[in-house]
Coordinates of C-alpha atoms in Angstrom, one line a residue:
M1 CA 12.6 40.8 34.5
K2 CA 10.6 37.6 34.6
L3 CA 12.6 34.5 34.9
S4 CA 11.4 32.9 31.6
L5 CA 12.3 36.1 29.7
L6 CA 15.7 36.2 31.3
V7 CA 16.2 32.5 30.3
L8 CA 15.3 33.3 26.9
V9 CA 17.6 36.3 26.6
V10 CA 20.5 34.4 28.1
G11 CA 19.9 31.4 25.9
L12 CA 19.7 33.6 22.7
M13 CA 22.9 35.4 23.7
S14 CA 24.8 32.2 24.2
G15 CA 23.4 30.5 21.2
G16 CA 22.0 27.8 23.3
L17 CA 18.4 27.8 22.2
A18 CA 17.5 26.1 18.9
I19 CA 14.5 27.5 16.9
A20 CA 12.2 24.8 15.8
Q21 CA 11.7 24.6 11.9
A22 CA 8.1 24.6 10.8
P23 CA 7.0 21.3 9.3
P24 CA 6.7 21.0 5.6
A25 CA 3.3 22.0 4.1
T26 CA 3.0 18.9 2.1
A27 CA 3.4 15.4 3.7
P28 CA 6.8 13.7 3.1
A29 CA 6.6 10.3 1.5
G30 CA 5.8 7.7 4.2
N31 CA 5.4 4.0 4.6
A32 CA 1.8 3.2 5.7
Q33 CA 2.7 -0.3 6.9
E34 CA 5.5 1.0 9.0
G35 CA 3.3 3.8 10.2
R36 CA 0.7 1.3 11.3
K37 CA 3.3 -0.5 13.5
L38 CA 4.6 2.7 14.9
F39 CA 1.0 3.9 15.6
V40 CA 0.7 0.9 17.9
A41 CA 4.3 0.8 19.2
V42 CA 4.2 4.4 20.4
G43 CA 0.8 4.1 21.9
C44 CA -1.3 6.3 19.5
Y45 CA -4.0 3.5 19.4
Q46 CA -4.6 3.9 23.1
C47 CA -6.6 7.2 22.5
H48 CA -7.2 7.2 18.8
G49 CA -8.2 3.5 18.3
Y50 CA -6.3 0.9 16.1
E51 CA -7.8 2.3 12.9
A52 CA -7.3 6.0 14.0
Q53 CA -11.1 6.2 14.3
G54 CA -10.9 8.1 17.6
S55 CA -13.4 8.3 20.5
S56 CA -15.2 11.2 22.1
A57 CA -13.9 9.9 25.5
T58 CA -10.2 9.5 24.6
G59 CA -8.9 11.3 21.4
P60 CA -10.2 12.7 18.0
R61 CA -10.6 10.8 14.8
L62 CA -7.4 11.0 12.8
G63 CA -8.4 9.2 9.6
P64 CA -9.7 8.9 7.0
R65 CA -9.1 12.3 5.5
P66 CA -6.7 13.5 8.1
I67 CA -5.9 17.2 8.7
A68 CA -3.0 18.6 6.5
Y69 CA 0.4 17.3 7.4
A70 CA 1.8 20.7 8.7
A71 CA -0.9 20.9 11.3
F72 CA -0.6 17.2 12.1
A73 CA 3.1 17.5 12.6
R74 CA 2.8 20.8 14.6
Y75 CA 0.2 19.2 17.0
V76 CA 2.3 16.0 17.5
R77 CA 5.4 18.0 18.3
R78 CA 3.6 20.6 20.5
P79 CA 0.2 19.2 21.7
T80 CA -2.3 20.9 24.0
G81 CA -4.5 19.1 26.3
Q82 CA -3.8 15.6 27.5
M83 CA -1.9 14.3 24.5
P84 CA 1.9 13.6 25.4
L85 CA 4.7 15.4 23.6
Y86 CA 6.4 13.6 20.8
T87 CA 9.7 15.2 20.2
T88 CA 12.1 14.1 17.5
K89 CA 13.9 12.1 20.2
V90 CA 10.9 10.0 20.7
L91 CA 9.5 10.0 17.2
S92 CA 11.7 10.9 14.3
D93 CA 10.4 13.2 11.2
T94 CA 10.5 9.9 9.1
E95 CA 8.5 8.0 11.7
L96 CA 6.1 10.8 11.9
A97 CA 5.7 10.7 8.1
N98 CA 5.2 7.0 8.2
I99 CA 2.3 7.4 10.8
Y100 CA 0.7 10.1 8.7
A101 CA 0.9 7.7 5.7
F102 CA -0.9 5.2 7.8
V103 CA -3.6 7.7 8.8
Q104 CA -4.0 8.8 5.2
A105 CA -4.4 5.3 4.1
V106 CA -7.2 4.4 6.5
P107 CA -10.3 3.6 4.3
A108 CA -13.5 5.5 4.5
P109 CA -16.3 3.6 6.2
P110 CA -19.0 2.2 3.9
P111 CA -22.2 4.1 3.3
V112 CA -24.8 3.4 5.8
Q113 CA -27.2 2.3 3.0
S114 CA -24.8 -0.5 2.1
I115 CA -25.1 -2.2 5.6
P116 CA -28.1 -4.4 5.7
L117 CA -28.6 -4.3 9.4
L118 CA -28.8 -0.5 9.3
R119 CA -31.5 -0.2 6.6

């Protein structure tokens, strides 16, 4: 028996493993102003930019029009690639909802035609 399977079986038998609950399908109410502060405080801006605009070199665009909250929360809690893990010990569910509210509140850029230098 592989060690990881053995640990899982022993953990389940002893009741020591907690099963993570799936995030809610709809975004919980959040505070965008608090979310902006948290976005900077926990370092999200380092890869995703101060306005969640992202960069092809560091991290994807998060706003405007973010992915669904359930997918957002699932990825933050169990990321792949180079993104750090943000467990509930690091970022509470309320704080995560606040960050999502900030990302949702990011305004869309103006149309290219409305920028005189780009005409």
